[in-house]
PDB file of C-alpha atoms in Angstrom:
ATOM      1  CA  UNK F  26      -6.880 -20.064  -2.914  1.00 55.00           C
ATOM      2  CA  UNK F  27      -5.262 -18.430  -5.970  1.00 77.00           C
ATOM      3  CA  UNK F  28      -1.734 -17.191  -6.415  1.00 91.00           C
ATOM      4  CA  UNK F  29       0.306 -16.032  -3.416  1.00 95.00           C
ATOM      5  CA  UNK F  30       2.061 -12.639  -3.537  1.00 97.00           C
ATOM      6  CA  UNK F  31       5.318 -12.773  -1.607  1.00 97.00           C
ATOM      7  CA  UNK F  32       6.228  -9.734   0.492  1.00 97.00           C
ATOM      8  CA  UNK F  33       9.945 -10.593   0.280  1.00 97.00           C
ATOM      9  CA  UNK F  34      10.245  -9.530   3.919  1.00 98.00           C
ATOM     10  CA  UNK F  35      12.589 -12.191   5.280  1.00 97.00           C
ATOM     11  CA  UNK F  36      10.718 -14.232   7.877  1.00 97.00           C
ATOM     12  CA  UNK F  37       7.306 -12.684   7.186  1.00 98.00           C
ATOM     13  CA  UNK F  38       6.139 -14.855   4.309  1.00 97.00           C
ATOM     14  CA  UNK F  39       6.655 -17.931   6.475  1.00 95.00           C
ATOM     15  CA  UNK F  40       4.320 -16.368   9.045  1.00 95.00           C
ATOM     16  CA  UNK F  41       1.498 -15.865   6.510  1.00 97.00           C
ATOM     17  CA  UNK F  42       1.551 -19.182   4.659  1.00 96.00           C
ATOM     18  CA  UNK F  43       3.821 -17.940   1.897  1.00 97.00           C
ATOM     19  CA  UNK F  44       2.518 -14.435   1.258  1.00 97.00           C
ATOM     20  CA  UNK F  45      -0.549 -12.297   0.593  1.00 98.00           C
ATOM     21  CA  UNK F  46      -3.424 -14.119  -1.143  1.00 97.00           C
ATOM     22  CA  UNK F  47      -4.094 -12.884  -4.660  1.00 96.00           C
ATOM     23  CA  UNK F  48      -6.885 -10.281  -4.858  1.00 97.00           C
ATOM     24  CA  UNK F  49      -6.649  -9.209  -1.214  1.00 98.00           C
ATOM     25  CA  UNK F  50      -6.924  -5.530  -0.226  1.00 98.00           C
ATOM     26  CA  UNK F  51      -4.288  -4.842   2.430  1.00 98.00           C
ATOM     27  CA  UNK F  52      -4.044  -1.868   4.780  1.00 98.00           C
ATOM     28  CA  UNK F  53      -0.379  -1.129   5.432  1.00 98.00           C
ATOM     29  CA  UNK F  54      -0.614   1.119   8.495  1.00 96.00           C
ATOM     30  CA  UNK F  55       1.827   2.937  10.697  1.00 96.00           C
ATOM     31  CA  UNK F  56       3.031   6.303  12.000  1.00 94.00           C
ATOM     32  CA  UNK F  57       5.429   8.663  10.279  1.00 92.00           C
ATOM     33  CA  UNK F  58       8.868   7.116   9.895  1.00 91.00           C
ATOM     34  CA  UNK F  59       7.725   3.497  10.150  1.00 95.00           C
ATOM     35  CA  UNK F  60       8.828   2.742   6.536  1.00 95.00           C
ATOM     36  CA  UNK F  61       5.349   2.213   5.079  1.00 97.00           C
ATOM     37  CA  UNK F  62       6.105   3.691   1.683  1.00 97.00           C
ATOM     38  CA  UNK F  63       9.442   1.923   1.384  1.00 97.00           C
ATOM     39  CA  UNK F  64       7.919  -1.441   2.325  1.00 98.00           C
ATOM     40  CA  UNK F  65       5.010  -1.015  -0.107  1.00 98.00           C
ATOM     41  CA  UNK F  66       7.372  -0.095  -2.932  1.00 97.00           C
ATOM     42  CA  UNK F  67       9.718  -2.937  -1.994  1.00 97.00           C
ATOM     43  CA  UNK F  68       6.933  -5.498  -2.403  1.00 97.00           C
ATOM     44  CA  UNK F  69       6.312  -4.287  -5.962  1.00 96.00           C
ATOM     45  CA  UNK F  70      10.013  -3.922  -6.736  1.00 95.00           C
ATOM     46  CA  UNK F  71      10.700  -7.519  -5.721  1.00 95.00           C
ATOM     47  CA  UNK F  72       7.709  -8.943  -7.598  1.00 94.00           C
ATOM     48  CA  UNK F  73       9.808  -8.998 -10.741  1.00 90.00           C
ATOM     49  CA  UNK F  74       7.681 -11.658 -12.425  1.00 91.00           C
ATOM     50  CA  UNK F  75       4.555  -9.480 -12.485  1.00 94.00           C
ATOM     51  CA  UNK F  76       3.713  -5.910 -13.448  1.00 96.00           C
ATOM     52  CA  UNK F  77       2.349  -3.432 -10.935  1.00 96.00           C
ATOM     53  CA  UNK F  78       0.976   0.090 -10.484  1.00 95.00           C
ATOM     54  CA  UNK F  79       2.073   2.584  -7.816  1.00 95.00           C
ATOM     55  CA  UNK F  80      -0.177   5.632  -7.330  1.00 93.00           C
ATOM     56  CA  UNK F  81       1.631   8.235  -5.241  1.00 92.00           C
ATOM     57  CA  UNK F  82      -0.624  10.997  -3.909  1.00 87.00           C
ATOM     58  CA  UNK F  83       1.899  12.578  -1.532  1.00 84.00           C
ATOM     59  CA  UNK F  84       5.133  12.457  -3.531  1.00 89.00           C
ATOM     60  CA  UNK F  85       6.082  13.270  -7.088  1.00 90.00           C
ATOM     61  CA  UNK F  86       7.520  10.495  -9.221  1.00 91.00           C
ATOM     62  CA  UNK F  87      10.949  12.149  -9.013  1.00 92.00           C
ATOM     63  CA  UNK F  88      10.827  12.406  -5.203  1.00 93.00           C
ATOM     64  CA  UNK F  89       9.643   8.816  -4.778  1.00 94.00           C
ATOM     65  CA  UNK F  90      12.210   7.288  -7.100  1.00 94.00           C
ATOM     66  CA  UNK F  91      14.996   9.332  -5.481  1.00 94.00           C
ATOM     67  CA  UNK F  92      13.922   8.020  -2.074  1.00 94.00           C
ATOM     68  CA  UNK F  93      13.825   4.411  -3.320  1.00 95.00           C
ATOM     69  CA  UNK F  94      17.245   4.777  -4.957  1.00 93.00           C
ATOM     70  CA  UNK F  95      18.745   5.333  -1.493  1.00 93.00           C
ATOM     71  CA  UNK F  96      17.511   1.861  -0.554  1.00 93.00           C
ATOM     72  CA  UNK F  97      19.046   0.256  -3.632  1.00 92.00           C
ATOM     73  CA  UNK F  98      15.749   0.051  -5.550  1.00 94.00           C
ATOM     74  CA  UNK F  99      16.788   1.908  -8.684  1.00 91.00           C
ATOM     75  CA  UNK F 100      13.904   2.941 -10.922  1.00 88.00           C
ATOM     76  CA  UNK F 101      14.440   2.309 -14.618  1.00 84.00           C
ATOM     77  CA  UNK F 102      11.386   3.594 -16.551  1.00 78.00           C
ATOM     78  CA  UNK F 103      12.210   1.293 -19.483  1.00 78.00           C
ATOM     79  CA  UNK F 104      12.970  -1.982 -17.703  1.00 77.00           C
ATOM     80  CA  UNK F 105      10.951  -1.629 -14.505  1.00 83.00           C
ATOM     81  CA  UNK F 106       7.853  -3.694 -13.765  1.00 92.00           C
ATOM     82  CA  UNK F 107       6.277  -0.712 -11.926  1.00 95.00           C
ATOM     83  CA  UNK F 108       4.061   1.924 -13.573  1.00 92.00           C
ATOM     84  CA  UNK F 109       4.275   5.112 -11.477  1.00 91.00           C
ATOM     85  CA  UNK F 110       1.366   7.581 -11.407  1.00 88.00           C
ATOM     86  CA  UNK F 111       1.890  10.645  -9.231  1.00 86.00           C
ATOM     87  CA  UNK F 112      -0.356  13.336  -7.813  1.00 70.00           C
ATOM     88  CA  UNK F 113       0.563  15.824 -10.557  1.00 73.00           C
ATOM     89  CA  UNK F 114      -0.910  13.581 -13.233  1.00 69.00           C
ATOM     90  CA  UNK F 115      -4.071  12.974 -11.204  1.00 67.00           C
ATOM     91  CA  UNK F 116      -4.599  16.668 -10.444  1.00 65.00           C
ATOM     92  CA  UNK F 117      -4.262  17.559 -14.127  1.00 68.00           C
ATOM     93  CA  UNK F 118      -6.862  14.941 -15.013  1.00 63.00           C
ATOM     94  CA  UNK F 119      -9.181  16.285 -12.299  1.00 57.00           C
ATOM     95  CA  UNK F 120      -9.091  19.646 -14.042  1.00 59.00           C
ATOM     96  CA  UNK F 121      -9.766  18.235 -17.500  1.00 58.00           C
ATOM     97  CA  UNK F 122     -12.415  15.611 -16.856  1.00 54.00           C
ATOM     98  CA  UNK F 123     -15.274  17.747 -15.540  1.00 58.00           C
ATOM     99  CA  UNK F 124     -17.760  15.811 -13.425  1.00 60.00           C
ATOM    100  CA  UNK F 125     -15.677  12.662 -13.122  1.00 66.00           C
ATOM    101  CA  UNK F 126     -14.703  11.807  -9.547  1.00 69.00           C
ATOM    102  CA  UNK F 127     -11.215  10.942  -8.370  1.00 68.00           C
ATOM    103  CA  UNK F 128     -12.178   7.281  -8.088  1.00 72.00           C
ATOM    104  CA  UNK F 129     -13.400   7.426 -11.709  1.00 76.00           C
ATOM    105  CA  UNK F 130     -10.043   8.840 -12.763  1.00 74.00           C
ATOM    106  CA  UNK F 131      -8.048   6.292 -10.780  1.00 77.00           C
ATOM    107  CA  UNK F 132     -10.122   3.468 -12.255  1.00 79.00           C
ATOM    108  CA  UNK F 133      -9.534   4.888 -15.719  1.00 80.00           C
ATOM    109  CA  UNK F 134      -5.765   4.976 -15.180  1.00 80.00           C
ATOM    110  CA  UNK F 135      -5.644   1.552 -13.582  1.00 87.00           C
ATOM    111  CA  UNK F 136      -7.840  -0.115 -16.200  1.00 88.00           C
ATOM    112  CA  UNK F 137      -5.739   1.379 -18.977  1.00 87.00           C
ATOM    113  CA  UNK F 138      -2.541   0.159 -17.340  1.00 89.00           C
ATOM    114  CA  UNK F 139      -4.035  -3.291 -16.733  1.00 92.00           C
ATOM    115  CA  UNK F 140      -4.785  -3.502 -20.456  1.00 93.00           C
ATOM    116  CA  UNK F 141      -1.330  -2.238 -21.431  1.00 92.00           C
ATOM    117  CA  UNK F 142       0.802  -4.147 -18.906  1.00 93.00           C
ATOM    118  CA  UNK F 143      -1.382  -6.937 -17.467  1.00 95.00           C
ATOM    119  CA  UNK F 144      -0.656  -5.510 -13.990  1.00 96.00           C
ATOM    120  CA  UNK F 145      -1.434  -7.697 -10.989  1.00 96.00           C
ATOM    121  CA  UNK F 146      -0.479  -5.439  -8.058  1.00 97.00           C
ATOM    122  CA  UNK F 147      -1.617  -1.944  -7.017  1.00 96.00           C
ATOM    123  CA  UNK F 148      -0.420   0.467  -4.322  1.00 97.00           C
ATOM    124  CA  UNK F 149      -2.208   3.694  -3.342  1.00 95.00           C
ATOM    125  CA  UNK F 150      -0.033   5.911  -1.141  1.00 94.00           C
ATOM    126  CA  UNK F 151      -1.456   7.300   0.978  1.00 90.00           C
ATOM    127  CA  UNK F 152      -5.089   6.562   1.723  1.00 91.00           C
ATOM    128  CA  UNK F 153      -5.544   9.726   3.798  1.00 89.00           C
ATOM    129  CA  UNK F 154      -4.167  11.927   1.005  1.00 85.00           C
ATOM    130  CA  UNK F 155      -6.487  10.131  -1.391  1.00 85.00           C
ATOM    131  CA  UNK F 156      -9.410  11.027   0.888  1.00 86.00           C
ATOM    132  CA  UNK F 157      -8.620  14.739   0.615  1.00 81.00           C
ATOM    133  CA  UNK F 158      -9.196  14.532  -3.134  1.00 75.00           C
ATOM    134  CA  UNK F 159     -12.294  12.309  -2.973  1.00 76.00           C
ATOM    135  CA  UNK F 160     -14.590  14.962  -1.458  1.00 76.00           C
ATOM    136  CA  UNK F 161     -16.610  12.345   0.435  1.00 81.00           C
ATOM    137  CA  UNK F 162     -20.062  13.367   1.667  1.00 85.00           C
ATOM    138  CA  UNK F 163     -20.851  10.089   3.431  1.00 90.00           C
ATOM    139  CA  UNK F 164     -17.456   8.519   4.225  1.00 88.00           C
ATOM    140  CA  UNK F 165     -18.665   5.086   5.326  1.00 91.00           C
ATOM    141  CA  UNK F 166     -20.953   4.664   2.335  1.00 92.00           C
ATOM    142  CA  UNK F 167     -18.396   6.127  -0.076  1.00 89.00           C
ATOM    143  CA  UNK F 168     -15.654   3.863   1.264  1.00 92.00           C
ATOM    144  CA  UNK F 169     -17.869   0.782   0.998  1.00 94.00           C
ATOM    145  CA  UNK F 170     -18.276   1.504  -2.725  1.00 90.00           C
ATOM    146  CA  UNK F 171     -14.593   2.433  -3.113  1.00 90.00           C
ATOM    147  CA  UNK F 172     -13.437  -0.900  -1.658  1.00 94.00           C
ATOM    148  CA  UNK F 173     -16.006  -2.748  -3.791  1.00 93.00           C
ATOM    149  CA  UNK F 174     -14.635  -1.030  -6.901  1.00 90.00           C
ATOM    150  CA  UNK F 175     -11.099  -1.973  -5.916  1.00 92.00           C
ATOM    151  CA  UNK F 176     -12.232  -5.588  -5.605  1.00 94.00           C
ATOM    152  CA  UNK F 177     -13.741  -5.459  -9.084  1.00 92.00           C
ATOM    153  CA  UNK F 178     -10.321  -4.557 -10.521  1.00 91.00           C
ATOM    154  CA  UNK F 179      -9.104  -8.011  -9.510  1.00 93.00           C
ATOM    155  CA  UNK F 180      -5.716  -6.745  -8.340  1.00 96.00           C
ATOM    156  CA  UNK F 181      -3.883  -7.415  -5.109  1.00 98.00           C
ATOM    157  CA  UNK F 182      -3.988  -3.938  -3.560  1.00 97.00           C
ATOM    158  CA  UNK F 183      -1.945  -2.288  -0.810  1.00 98.00           C
ATOM    159  CA  UNK F 184      -3.396   0.876   0.730  1.00 97.00           C
ATOM    160  CA  UNK F 185      -0.773   2.816   2.678  1.00 97.00           C
ATOM    161  CA  UNK F 186      -2.452   4.352   5.729  1.00 95.00           C
ATOM    162  CA  UNK F 187      -1.026   6.939   8.138  1.00 93.00           C
ATOM    163  CA  UNK F 188      -1.604   6.475  11.876  1.00 90.00           C
ATOM    164  CA  UNK F 189      -0.756   8.513  14.946  1.00 85.00           C
ATOM    165  CA  UNK F 190       1.672   6.849  17.361  1.00 78.00           C
ATOM    166  CA  UNK F 191      -1.005   6.019  19.976  1.00 78.00           C
ATOM    167  CA  UNK F 192      -3.888   5.511  17.556  1.00 80.00           C
ATOM    168  CA  UNK F 193      -5.745   2.212  17.963  1.00 80.00           C
ATOM    169  CA  UNK F 194      -8.035   2.298  14.910  1.00 85.00           C
ATOM    170  CA  UNK F 195      -6.469   1.217  11.630  1.00 88.00           C
ATOM    171  CA  UNK F 196      -8.237   3.789   9.485  1.00 87.00           C
ATOM    172  CA  UNK F 197      -9.443   7.378   9.596  1.00 86.00           C
ATOM    173  CA  UNK F 198     -13.141   6.557   9.357  1.00 89.00           C
ATOM    174  CA  UNK F 199     -13.331   3.434  11.519  1.00 87.00           C
ATOM    175  CA  UNK F 200     -14.524   1.134   8.721  1.00 93.00           C
ATOM    176  CA  UNK F 201     -11.369   0.482   6.714  1.00 94.00           C
ATOM    177  CA  UNK F 202     -10.312  -2.335   9.034  1.00 93.00           C
ATOM    178  CA  UNK F 203     -13.338  -4.530   8.295  1.00 94.00           C
ATOM    179  CA  UNK F 204     -13.550  -3.534   4.618  1.00 96.00           C
ATOM    180  CA  UNK F 205      -9.974  -4.700   4.050  1.00 97.00           C
ATOM    181  CA  UNK F 206      -8.875  -8.321   3.728  1.00 98.00           C
ATOM    182  CA  UNK F 207      -5.673  -7.803   5.649  1.00 98.00           C
ATOM    183  CA  UNK F 208      -3.926  -5.346   7.950  1.00 98.00           C
ATOM    184  CA  UNK F 209      -0.163  -5.062   8.395  1.00 98.00           C
ATOM    185  CA  UNK F 210       0.758  -2.680  11.202  1.00 97.00           C
ATOM    186  CA  UNK F 211       4.173  -1.039  11.489  1.00 97.00           C
ATOM    187  CA  UNK F 212       5.032   0.475  14.860  1.00 95.00           C
ATOM    188  CA  UNK F 213       7.883   2.534  16.302  1.00 94.00           C
ATOM    189  CA  UNK F 214       9.233   2.238  19.842  1.00 93.00           C
ATOM    190  CA  UNK F 215      11.712   4.733  21.263  1.00 88.00           C
ATOM    191  CA  UNK F 216      14.508   3.045  23.199  1.00 88.00           C
ATOM    192  CA  UNK F 217      16.870   5.652  24.591  1.00 90.00           C
ATOM    193  CA  UNK F 218      17.983   7.685  21.593  1.00 88.00           C
ATOM    194  CA  UNK F 219      17.160   4.920  19.158  1.00 89.00           C
ATOM    195  CA  UNK F 220      13.912   3.869  17.474  1.00 89.00           C
ATOM    196  CA  UNK F 221      13.045   0.185  17.160  1.00 93.00           C
ATOM    197  CA  UNK F 222      10.555  -0.757  14.447  1.00 96.00           C
ATOM    198  CA  UNK F 223       8.032  -3.570  14.729  1.00 97.00           C
ATOM    199  CA  UNK F 224       5.701  -5.351  12.319  1.00 98.00           C
ATOM    200  CA  UNK F 225       2.461  -7.149  13.133  1.00 97.00           C
ATOM    201  CA  UNK F 226      -0.015  -8.926  10.883  1.00 98.00           C
ATOM    202  CA  UNK F 227      -3.241  -7.847  12.563  1.00 97.00           C
ATOM    203  CA  UNK F 228      -5.498  -9.561  10.052  1.00 97.00           C
ATOM    204  CA  UNK F 229      -5.168 -11.704   6.941  1.00 98.00           C
ATOM    205  CA  UNK F 230      -8.306 -13.418   5.699  1.00 97.00           C
ATOM    206  CA  UNK F 231      -7.985 -17.093   4.688  1.00 95.00           C
ATOM    207  CA  UNK F 232      -4.526 -17.277   6.290  1.00 96.00           C
ATOM    208  CA  UNK F 233      -3.397 -18.849   9.566  1.00 95.00           C
ATOM    209  CA  UNK F 234      -0.932 -16.328  10.994  1.00 96.00           C
ATOM    210  CA  UNK F 235       0.647 -15.076  14.203  1.00 94.00           C
ATOM    211  CA  UNK F 236      -0.691 -11.809  15.659  1.00 93.00           C
ATOM    212  CA  UNK F 237       2.566 -11.050  17.492  1.00 96.00           C
ATOM    213  CA  UNK F 238       4.708  -7.979  16.960  1.00 96.00           C
ATOM    214  CA  UNK F 239       8.092  -8.852  15.448  1.00 97.00           C
ATOM    215  CA  UNK F 240      11.154  -6.579  15.401  1.00 97.00           C
ATOM    216  CA  UNK F 241      11.597  -5.196  11.888  1.00 97.00           C
ATOM    217  CA  UNK F 242      15.099  -4.700  10.545  1.00 96.00           C
ATOM    218  CA  UNK F 243      15.732  -2.500   7.506  1.00 93.00           C
ATOM    219  CA  UNK F 244      19.174  -3.040   6.041  1.00 88.00           C
ATOM    220  CA  UNK F 245      19.699  -4.799   2.748  1.00 86.00           C
ATOM    221  CA  UNK F 246      15.958  -5.264   2.380  1.00 92.00           C
ATOM    222  CA  UNK F 247      13.409  -5.967   5.119  1.00 97.00           C
ATOM    223  CA  UNK F 248      13.583  -8.684   7.759  1.00 97.00           C
ATOM    224  CA  UNK F 249      11.536  -9.585  10.831  1.00 97.00           C
ATOM    225  CA  UNK F 250      13.142 -11.276  13.819  1.00 96.00           C
ATOM    226  CA  UNK F 251      11.228 -14.430  14.708  1.00 94.00           C
ATOM    227  CA  UNK F 252      12.220 -16.016  18.000  1.00 81.00           C
TER     228      UNK F 252
END
């Protein structure tokens, strides 16, 4: 096994033999309000010894950085280890690059940033918003090639994926779960007027891990409660 990418979620890395194996493609799934975006960004923010790329389809760079600032993750475009690419940049490129597909454009951006920064980590947020721009004709076949192309990049990749509260499948097209190397599921449970968050590692190839749901606390960083 190669390098291990720590999640910096207190208690979680111990449950997955130190962290996410290098080169894995991870689905980070959950319903609205389960802190998917914040957790994905936090993993990159805390990986201060390596450069990373965050592709935000849903939010502008300004909106995303403002949101992260409220959690103490201040974005400094000069000193940060994160290269932010937002939907505005991608949409402009879609208009200028003719027959090139969205995946072509993303690969172009990512490859350029890998050359410039030696990036090791990649987040795409969110997968469903990415689908709306991909114009897939055969989703299963297109996704097979998309995941293969992600693998070829050699990065550890986190794909943020939206789920409905009662949804059981971990992807819109029913194939993302087996195409990915790992699945981290965030869940919400309403208790009275409060909402309790939970985290479960559903799958992590090449790692011995618990499949239990652990309470997830978001305060000064992320923490799971392991009994």
